[in-house]
PDB file of C-alpha atoms in Angstrom:
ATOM      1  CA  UNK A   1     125.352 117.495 109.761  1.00 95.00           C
ATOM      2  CA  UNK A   2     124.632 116.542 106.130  1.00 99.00           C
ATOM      3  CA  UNK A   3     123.431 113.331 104.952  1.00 99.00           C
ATOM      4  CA  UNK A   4     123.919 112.028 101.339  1.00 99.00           C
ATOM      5  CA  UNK A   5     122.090 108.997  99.363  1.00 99.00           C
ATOM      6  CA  UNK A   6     124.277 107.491  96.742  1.00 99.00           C
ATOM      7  CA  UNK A   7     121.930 104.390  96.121  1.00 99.00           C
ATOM      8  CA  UNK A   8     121.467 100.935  97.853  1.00 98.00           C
ATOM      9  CA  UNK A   9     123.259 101.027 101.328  1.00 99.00           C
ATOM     10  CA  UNK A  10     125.558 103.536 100.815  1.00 99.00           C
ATOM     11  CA  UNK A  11     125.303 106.892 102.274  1.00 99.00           C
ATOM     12  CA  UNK A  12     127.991 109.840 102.799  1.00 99.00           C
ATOM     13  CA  UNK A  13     127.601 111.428 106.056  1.00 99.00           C
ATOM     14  CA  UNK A  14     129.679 114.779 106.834  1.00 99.00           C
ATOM     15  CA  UNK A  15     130.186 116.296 110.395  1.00 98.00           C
ATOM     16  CA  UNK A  16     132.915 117.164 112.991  1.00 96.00           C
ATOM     17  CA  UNK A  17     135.205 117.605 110.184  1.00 97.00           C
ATOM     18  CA  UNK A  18     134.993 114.680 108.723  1.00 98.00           C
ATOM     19  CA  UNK A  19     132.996 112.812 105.844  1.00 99.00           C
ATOM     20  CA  UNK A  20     132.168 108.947 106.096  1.00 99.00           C
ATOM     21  CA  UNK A  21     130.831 106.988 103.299  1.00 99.00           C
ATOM     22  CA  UNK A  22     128.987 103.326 103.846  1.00 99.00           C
ATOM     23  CA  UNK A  23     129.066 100.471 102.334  1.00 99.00           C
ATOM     24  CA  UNK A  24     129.696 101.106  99.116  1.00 99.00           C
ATOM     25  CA  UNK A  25     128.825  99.057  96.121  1.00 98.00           C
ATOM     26  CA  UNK A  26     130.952  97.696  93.272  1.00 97.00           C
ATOM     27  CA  UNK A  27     129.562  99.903  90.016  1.00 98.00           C
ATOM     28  CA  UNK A  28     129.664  97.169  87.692  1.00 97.00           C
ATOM     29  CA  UNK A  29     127.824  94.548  89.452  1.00 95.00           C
ATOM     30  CA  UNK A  30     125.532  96.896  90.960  1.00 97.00           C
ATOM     31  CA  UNK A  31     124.923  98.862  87.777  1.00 97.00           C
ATOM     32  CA  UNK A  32     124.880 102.011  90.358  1.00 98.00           C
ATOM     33  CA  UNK A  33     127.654 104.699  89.273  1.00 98.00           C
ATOM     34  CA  UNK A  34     130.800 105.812  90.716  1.00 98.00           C
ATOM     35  CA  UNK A  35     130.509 107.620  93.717  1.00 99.00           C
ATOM     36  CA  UNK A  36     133.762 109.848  92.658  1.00 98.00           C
ATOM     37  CA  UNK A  37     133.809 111.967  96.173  1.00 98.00           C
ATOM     38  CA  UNK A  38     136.226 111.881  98.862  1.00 98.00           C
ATOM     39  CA  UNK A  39     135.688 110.613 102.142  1.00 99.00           C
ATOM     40  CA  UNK A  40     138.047 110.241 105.294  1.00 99.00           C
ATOM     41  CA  UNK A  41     136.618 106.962 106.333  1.00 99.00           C
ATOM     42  CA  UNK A  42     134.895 104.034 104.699  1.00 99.00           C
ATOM     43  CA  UNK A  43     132.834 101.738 106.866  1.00 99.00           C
ATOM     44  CA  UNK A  44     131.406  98.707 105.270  1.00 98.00           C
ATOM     45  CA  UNK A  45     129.582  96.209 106.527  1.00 97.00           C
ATOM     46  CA  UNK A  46     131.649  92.809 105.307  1.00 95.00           C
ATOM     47  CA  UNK A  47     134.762  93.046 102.897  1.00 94.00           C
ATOM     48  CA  UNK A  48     133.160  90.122 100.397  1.00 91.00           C
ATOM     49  CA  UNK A  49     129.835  91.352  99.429  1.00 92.00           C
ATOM     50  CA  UNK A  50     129.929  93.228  95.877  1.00 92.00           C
ATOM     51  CA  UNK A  51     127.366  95.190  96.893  1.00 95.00           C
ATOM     52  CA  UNK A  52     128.352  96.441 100.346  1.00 96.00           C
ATOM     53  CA  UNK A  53     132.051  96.337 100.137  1.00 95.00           C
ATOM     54  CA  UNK A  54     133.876  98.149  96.943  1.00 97.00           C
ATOM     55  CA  UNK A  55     135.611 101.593  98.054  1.00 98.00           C
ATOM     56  CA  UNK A  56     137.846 101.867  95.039  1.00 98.00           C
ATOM     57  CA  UNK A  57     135.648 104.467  93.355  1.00 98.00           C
ATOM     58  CA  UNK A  58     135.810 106.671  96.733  1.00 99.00           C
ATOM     59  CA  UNK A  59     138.405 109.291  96.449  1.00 98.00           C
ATOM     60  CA  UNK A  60     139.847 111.035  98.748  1.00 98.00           C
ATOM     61  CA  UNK A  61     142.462 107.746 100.222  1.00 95.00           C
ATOM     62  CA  UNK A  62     139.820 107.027 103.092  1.00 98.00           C
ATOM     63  CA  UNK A  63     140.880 104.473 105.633  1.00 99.00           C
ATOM     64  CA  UNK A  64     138.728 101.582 104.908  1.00 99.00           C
ATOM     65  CA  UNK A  65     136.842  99.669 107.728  1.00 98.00           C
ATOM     66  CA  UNK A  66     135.381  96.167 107.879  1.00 98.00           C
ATOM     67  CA  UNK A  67     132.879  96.437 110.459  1.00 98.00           C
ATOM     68  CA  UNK A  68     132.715  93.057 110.787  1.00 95.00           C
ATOM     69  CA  UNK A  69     136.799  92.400 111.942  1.00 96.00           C
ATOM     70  CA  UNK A  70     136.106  94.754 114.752  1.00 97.00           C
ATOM     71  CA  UNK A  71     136.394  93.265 118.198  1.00 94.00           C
ATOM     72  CA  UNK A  72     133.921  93.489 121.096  1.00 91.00           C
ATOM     73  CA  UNK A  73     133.777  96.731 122.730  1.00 92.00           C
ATOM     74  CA  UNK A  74     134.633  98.865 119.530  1.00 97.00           C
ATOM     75  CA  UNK A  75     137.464 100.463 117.809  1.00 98.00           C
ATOM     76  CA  UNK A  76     137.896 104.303 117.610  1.00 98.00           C
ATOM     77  CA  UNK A  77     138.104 105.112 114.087  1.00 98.00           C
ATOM     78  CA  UNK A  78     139.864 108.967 113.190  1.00 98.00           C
ATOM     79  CA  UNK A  79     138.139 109.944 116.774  1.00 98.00           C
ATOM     80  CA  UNK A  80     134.815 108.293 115.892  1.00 98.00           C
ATOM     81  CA  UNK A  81     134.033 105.273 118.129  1.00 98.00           C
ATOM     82  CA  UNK A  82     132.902 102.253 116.022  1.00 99.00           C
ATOM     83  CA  UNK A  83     130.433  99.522 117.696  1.00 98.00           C
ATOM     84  CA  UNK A  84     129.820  96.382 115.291  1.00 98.00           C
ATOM     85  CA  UNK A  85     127.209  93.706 116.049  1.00 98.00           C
ATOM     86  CA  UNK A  86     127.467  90.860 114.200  1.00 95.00           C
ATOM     87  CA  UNK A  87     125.108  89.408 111.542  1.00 94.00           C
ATOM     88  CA  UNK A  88     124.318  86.843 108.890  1.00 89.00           C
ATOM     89  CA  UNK A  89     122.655  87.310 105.305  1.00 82.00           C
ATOM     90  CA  UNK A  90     119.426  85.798 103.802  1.00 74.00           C
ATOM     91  CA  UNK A  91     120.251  83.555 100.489  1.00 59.00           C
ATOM     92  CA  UNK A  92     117.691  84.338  98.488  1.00 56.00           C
ATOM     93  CA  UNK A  93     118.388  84.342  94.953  1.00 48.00           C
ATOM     94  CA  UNK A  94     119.662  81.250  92.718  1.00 43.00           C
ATOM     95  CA  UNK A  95     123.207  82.415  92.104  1.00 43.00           C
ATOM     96  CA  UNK A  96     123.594  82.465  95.476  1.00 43.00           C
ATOM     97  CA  UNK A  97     122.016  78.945  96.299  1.00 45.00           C
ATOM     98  CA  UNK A  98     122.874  76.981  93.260  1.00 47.00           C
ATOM     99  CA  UNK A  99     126.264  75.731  94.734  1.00 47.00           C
ATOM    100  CA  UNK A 100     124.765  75.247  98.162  1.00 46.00           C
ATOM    101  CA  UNK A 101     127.192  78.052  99.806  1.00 44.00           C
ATOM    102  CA  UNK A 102     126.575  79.472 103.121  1.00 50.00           C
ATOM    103  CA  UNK A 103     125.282  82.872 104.104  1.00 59.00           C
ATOM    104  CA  UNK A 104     128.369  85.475 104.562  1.00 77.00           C
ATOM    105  CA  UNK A 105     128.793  87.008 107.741  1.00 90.00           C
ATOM    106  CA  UNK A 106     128.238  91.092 107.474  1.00 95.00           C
ATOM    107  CA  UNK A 107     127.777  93.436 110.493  1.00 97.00           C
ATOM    108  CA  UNK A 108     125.246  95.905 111.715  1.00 98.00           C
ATOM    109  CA  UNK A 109     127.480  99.044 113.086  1.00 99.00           C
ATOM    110  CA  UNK A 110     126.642 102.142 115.019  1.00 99.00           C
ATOM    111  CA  UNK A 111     128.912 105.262 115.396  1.00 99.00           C
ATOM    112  CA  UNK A 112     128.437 109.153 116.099  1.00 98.00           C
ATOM    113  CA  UNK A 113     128.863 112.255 113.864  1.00 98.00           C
ATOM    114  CA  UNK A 114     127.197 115.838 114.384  1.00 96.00           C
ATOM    115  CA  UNK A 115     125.535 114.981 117.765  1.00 96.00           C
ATOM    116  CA  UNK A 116     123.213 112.396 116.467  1.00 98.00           C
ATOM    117  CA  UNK A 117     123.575 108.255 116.545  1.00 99.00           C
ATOM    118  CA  UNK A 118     123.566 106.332 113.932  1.00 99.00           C
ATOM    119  CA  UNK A 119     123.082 102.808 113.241  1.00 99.00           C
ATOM    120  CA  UNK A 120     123.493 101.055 109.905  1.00 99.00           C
ATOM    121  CA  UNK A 121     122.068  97.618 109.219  1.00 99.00           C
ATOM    122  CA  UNK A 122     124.459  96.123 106.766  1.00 98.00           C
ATOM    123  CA  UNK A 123     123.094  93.476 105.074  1.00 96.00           C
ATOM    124  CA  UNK A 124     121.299  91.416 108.103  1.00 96.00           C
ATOM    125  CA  UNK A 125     118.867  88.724 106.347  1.00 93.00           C
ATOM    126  CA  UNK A 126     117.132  87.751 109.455  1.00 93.00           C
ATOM    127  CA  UNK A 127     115.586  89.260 112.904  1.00 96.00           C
ATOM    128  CA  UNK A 128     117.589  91.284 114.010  1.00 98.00           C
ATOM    129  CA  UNK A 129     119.312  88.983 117.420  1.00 96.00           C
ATOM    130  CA  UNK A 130     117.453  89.721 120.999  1.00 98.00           C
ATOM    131  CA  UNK A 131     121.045  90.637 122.534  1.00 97.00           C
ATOM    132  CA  UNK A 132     121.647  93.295 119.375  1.00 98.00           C
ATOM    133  CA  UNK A 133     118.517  94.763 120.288  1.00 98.00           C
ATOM    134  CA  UNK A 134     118.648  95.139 123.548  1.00 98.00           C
ATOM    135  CA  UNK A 135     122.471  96.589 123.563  1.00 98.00           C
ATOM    136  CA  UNK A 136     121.535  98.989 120.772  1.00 98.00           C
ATOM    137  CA  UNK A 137     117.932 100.078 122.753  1.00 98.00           C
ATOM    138  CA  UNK A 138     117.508 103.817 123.410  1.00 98.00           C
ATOM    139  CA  UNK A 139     120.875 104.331 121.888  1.00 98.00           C
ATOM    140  CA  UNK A 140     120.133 105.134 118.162  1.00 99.00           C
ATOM    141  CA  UNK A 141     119.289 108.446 116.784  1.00 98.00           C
ATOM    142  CA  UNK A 142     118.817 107.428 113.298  1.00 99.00           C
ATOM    143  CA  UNK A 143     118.767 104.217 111.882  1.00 99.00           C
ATOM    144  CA  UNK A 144     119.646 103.579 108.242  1.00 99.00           C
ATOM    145  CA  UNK A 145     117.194 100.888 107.702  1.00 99.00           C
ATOM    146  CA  UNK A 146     117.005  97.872 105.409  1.00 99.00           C
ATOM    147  CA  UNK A 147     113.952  97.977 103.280  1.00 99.00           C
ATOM    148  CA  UNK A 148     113.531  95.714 100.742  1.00 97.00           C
ATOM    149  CA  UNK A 149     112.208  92.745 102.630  1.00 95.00           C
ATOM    150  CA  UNK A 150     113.798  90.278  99.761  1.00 85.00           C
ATOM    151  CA  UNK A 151     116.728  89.039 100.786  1.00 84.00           C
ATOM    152  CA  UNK A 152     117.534  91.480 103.679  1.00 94.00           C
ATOM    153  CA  UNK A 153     115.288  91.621 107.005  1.00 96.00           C
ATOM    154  CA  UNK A 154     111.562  90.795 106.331  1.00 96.00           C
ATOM    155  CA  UNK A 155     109.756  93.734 107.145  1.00 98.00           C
ATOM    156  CA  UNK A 156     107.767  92.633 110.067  1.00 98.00           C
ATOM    157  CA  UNK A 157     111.097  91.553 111.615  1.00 98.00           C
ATOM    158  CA  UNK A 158     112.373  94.902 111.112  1.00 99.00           C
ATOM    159  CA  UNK A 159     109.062  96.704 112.332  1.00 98.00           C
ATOM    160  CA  UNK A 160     109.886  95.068 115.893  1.00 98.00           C
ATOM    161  CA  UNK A 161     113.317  96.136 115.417  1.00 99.00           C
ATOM    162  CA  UNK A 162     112.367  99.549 115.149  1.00 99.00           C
ATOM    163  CA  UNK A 163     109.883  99.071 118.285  1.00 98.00           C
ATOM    164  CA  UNK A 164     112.216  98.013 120.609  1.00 98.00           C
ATOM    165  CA  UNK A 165     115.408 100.165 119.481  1.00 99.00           C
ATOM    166  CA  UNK A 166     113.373 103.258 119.478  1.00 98.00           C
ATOM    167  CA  UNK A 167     114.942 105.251 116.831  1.00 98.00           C
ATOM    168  CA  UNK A 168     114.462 109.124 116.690  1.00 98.00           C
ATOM    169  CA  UNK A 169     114.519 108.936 112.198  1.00 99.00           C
ATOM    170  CA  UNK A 170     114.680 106.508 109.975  1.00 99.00           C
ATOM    171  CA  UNK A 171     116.014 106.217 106.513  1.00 99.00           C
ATOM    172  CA  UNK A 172     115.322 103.625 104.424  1.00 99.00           C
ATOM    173  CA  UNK A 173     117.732 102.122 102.424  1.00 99.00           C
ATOM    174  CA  UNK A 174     118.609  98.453  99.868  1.00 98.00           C
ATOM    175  CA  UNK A 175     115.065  98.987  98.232  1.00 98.00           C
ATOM    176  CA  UNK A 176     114.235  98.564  94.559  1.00 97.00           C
ATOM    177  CA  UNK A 177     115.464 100.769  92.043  1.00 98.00           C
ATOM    178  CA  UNK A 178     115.067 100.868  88.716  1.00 96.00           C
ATOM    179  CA  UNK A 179     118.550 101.272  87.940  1.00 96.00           C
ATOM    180  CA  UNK A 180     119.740  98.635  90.007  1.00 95.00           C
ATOM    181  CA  UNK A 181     119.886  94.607  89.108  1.00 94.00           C
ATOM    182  CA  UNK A 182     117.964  93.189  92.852  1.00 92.00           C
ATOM    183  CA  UNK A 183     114.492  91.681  92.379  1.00 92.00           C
ATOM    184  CA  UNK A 184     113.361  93.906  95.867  1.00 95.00           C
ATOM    185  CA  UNK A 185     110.796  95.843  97.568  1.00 97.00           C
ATOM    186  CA  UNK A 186     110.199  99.322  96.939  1.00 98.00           C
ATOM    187  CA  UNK A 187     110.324 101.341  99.748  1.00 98.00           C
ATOM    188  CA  UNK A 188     106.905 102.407  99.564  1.00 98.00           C
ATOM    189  CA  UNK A 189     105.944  98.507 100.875  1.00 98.00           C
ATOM    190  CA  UNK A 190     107.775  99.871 103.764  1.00 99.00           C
ATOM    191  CA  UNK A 191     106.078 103.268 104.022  1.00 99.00           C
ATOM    192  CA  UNK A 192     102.855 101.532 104.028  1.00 98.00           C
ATOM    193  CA  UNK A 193     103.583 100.364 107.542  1.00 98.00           C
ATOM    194  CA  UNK A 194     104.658 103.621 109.160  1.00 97.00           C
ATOM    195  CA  UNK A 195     101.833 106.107 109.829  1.00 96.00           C
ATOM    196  CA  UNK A 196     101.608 108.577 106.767  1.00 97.00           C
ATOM    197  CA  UNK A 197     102.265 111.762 108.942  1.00 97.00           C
ATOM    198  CA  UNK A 198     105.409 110.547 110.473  1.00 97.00           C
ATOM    199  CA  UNK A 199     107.062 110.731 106.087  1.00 98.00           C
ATOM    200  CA  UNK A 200     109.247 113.445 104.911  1.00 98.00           C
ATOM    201  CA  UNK A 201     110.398 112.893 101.613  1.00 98.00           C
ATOM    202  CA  UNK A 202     113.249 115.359 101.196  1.00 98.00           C
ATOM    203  CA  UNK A 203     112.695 115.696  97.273  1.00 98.00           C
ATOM    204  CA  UNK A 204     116.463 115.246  96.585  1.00 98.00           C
ATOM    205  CA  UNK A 205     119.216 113.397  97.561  1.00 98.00           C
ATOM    206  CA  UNK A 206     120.705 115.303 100.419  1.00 98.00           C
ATOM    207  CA  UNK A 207     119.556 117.511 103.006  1.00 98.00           C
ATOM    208  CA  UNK A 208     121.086 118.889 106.746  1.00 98.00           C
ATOM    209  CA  UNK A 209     120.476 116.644 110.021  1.00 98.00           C
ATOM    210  CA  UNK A 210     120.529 118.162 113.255  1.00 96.00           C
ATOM    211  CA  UNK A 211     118.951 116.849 116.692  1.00 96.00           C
ATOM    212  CA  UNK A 212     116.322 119.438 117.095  1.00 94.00           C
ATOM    213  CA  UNK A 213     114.599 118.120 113.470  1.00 95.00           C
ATOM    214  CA  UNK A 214     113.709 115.042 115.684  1.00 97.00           C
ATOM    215  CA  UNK A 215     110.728 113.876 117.876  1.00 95.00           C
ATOM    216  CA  UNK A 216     111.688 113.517 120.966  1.00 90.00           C
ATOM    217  CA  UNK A 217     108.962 110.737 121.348  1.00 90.00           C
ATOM    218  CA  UNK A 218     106.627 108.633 119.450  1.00 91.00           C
ATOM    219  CA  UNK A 219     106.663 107.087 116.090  1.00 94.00           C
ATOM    220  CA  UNK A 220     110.288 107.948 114.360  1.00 98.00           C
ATOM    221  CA  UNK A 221     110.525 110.549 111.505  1.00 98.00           C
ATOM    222  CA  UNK A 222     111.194 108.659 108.213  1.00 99.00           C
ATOM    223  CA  UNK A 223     113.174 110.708 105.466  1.00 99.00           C
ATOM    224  CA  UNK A 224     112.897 109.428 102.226  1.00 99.00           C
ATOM    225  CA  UNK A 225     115.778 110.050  99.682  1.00 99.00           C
ATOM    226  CA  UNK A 226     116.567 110.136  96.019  1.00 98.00           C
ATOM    227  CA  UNK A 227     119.368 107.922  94.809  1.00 98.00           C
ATOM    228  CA  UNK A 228     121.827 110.180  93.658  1.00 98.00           C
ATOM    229  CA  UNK A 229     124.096 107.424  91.539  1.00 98.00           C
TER     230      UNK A 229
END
């Protein structure tokens, strides 16, 4: 299968036929541009977070999913069966304190495509909940990881996440960029926790996925990505 960055947590992901874009961001806020490719489904983590949640600049008339608003025990999406684990946000920065709001609910949600299992964190701001980890244990082939530490999952939080799920790869995602307006981590302050031979940065942003490219045990492959918007 083929795996695309487009920049903060949204990825394009193409197999079985069909193409899936996540969470994508609203271009203006974000400062990120358009994604301008089709897709046949949209999954997004909430439907009220600007930077998770705005599929008007995918193409293609997708049907559009909020993870969140699916019910226990899945929904089966175009074939692909849908899993959403529910989730809060950190509130970290002052526009989002400075009228004492609550954290929004978003979603972690894990699906198949081209043989593999994938599950994407949303925008969780805590630890990751005991009964989400031990559901999701054993049963993630890559996990699209947040790793920015500021206002997402601290990083130690997501280290244990990582022990006890036991994914195959891992692809980090919602870190700094230069281009983008978030006061976050880069992702090398996650690298710098993962041994340095476990790393493949795939010098671009896309490359082809498939099950035999992963360990079968021990530490999980990380593949780094360019942002490609």
């Amino acid at each position: 299968m083929k795996i695309k960055f487009y920049a903060h947590a949204s990825f394009r992901l193409e197999g079985d036929g069909l193409a899936i874009v996540t969470d994508p961001f609203n271009c203006e806020k974000s400062h990120f541009d358009p994604i301008n490719e089709p897709a046949d489904i949209v999954l997004m983590s909430s439907d009220t977070d600007d930077f998770h949640s705005d599929p008007s600049h995918v193409t293609g008339s997708p049907e559009v999913v909020n993870t969140l608003a699916i019910p226990t025990g899945g929904r089966v999406v175009k074939g692909i069966e849908v899993t959403s684990y529910p989730a809060t946000e950190s509130l970290t920065f002052d526009y989002q304190t400075e009228y004492g709001r609550d954290p929004d609910a978003n979603a972690l949600y894990h699906f198949s495509l081209g043989g593999l299992r994938f599950l994407h964190m949303g925008d969780i701001g805590t630890a990751v909940p005991e009964g989400h980890l031990q559901a999701l244990k054993g049963k993630v082939d890559v996990l699209l990881a947040l790793t920015g530490d500021h206002a997402t999952i601290p990083l130690p939080d997501l280290d244990e996440a990582i022990r006890v799920i036991g994914p195959r790869a891992v692809i980090p995602m919602h870190y700094y960029s230069p281009k983008g307006v978030l006061k976050i981590e880069p992702v090398e302050s996650f690298l710098a926790r993962v041994p340095a031979e476990s790393i493949t940065r795939v010098g671009g942003s896309e490359m082809e996925l498939t099950p035999d490219m992963l360990p079968a045990s021990g530490a999980p492959r990380v593949f780094v990505f360019e942002q490609s918007r």
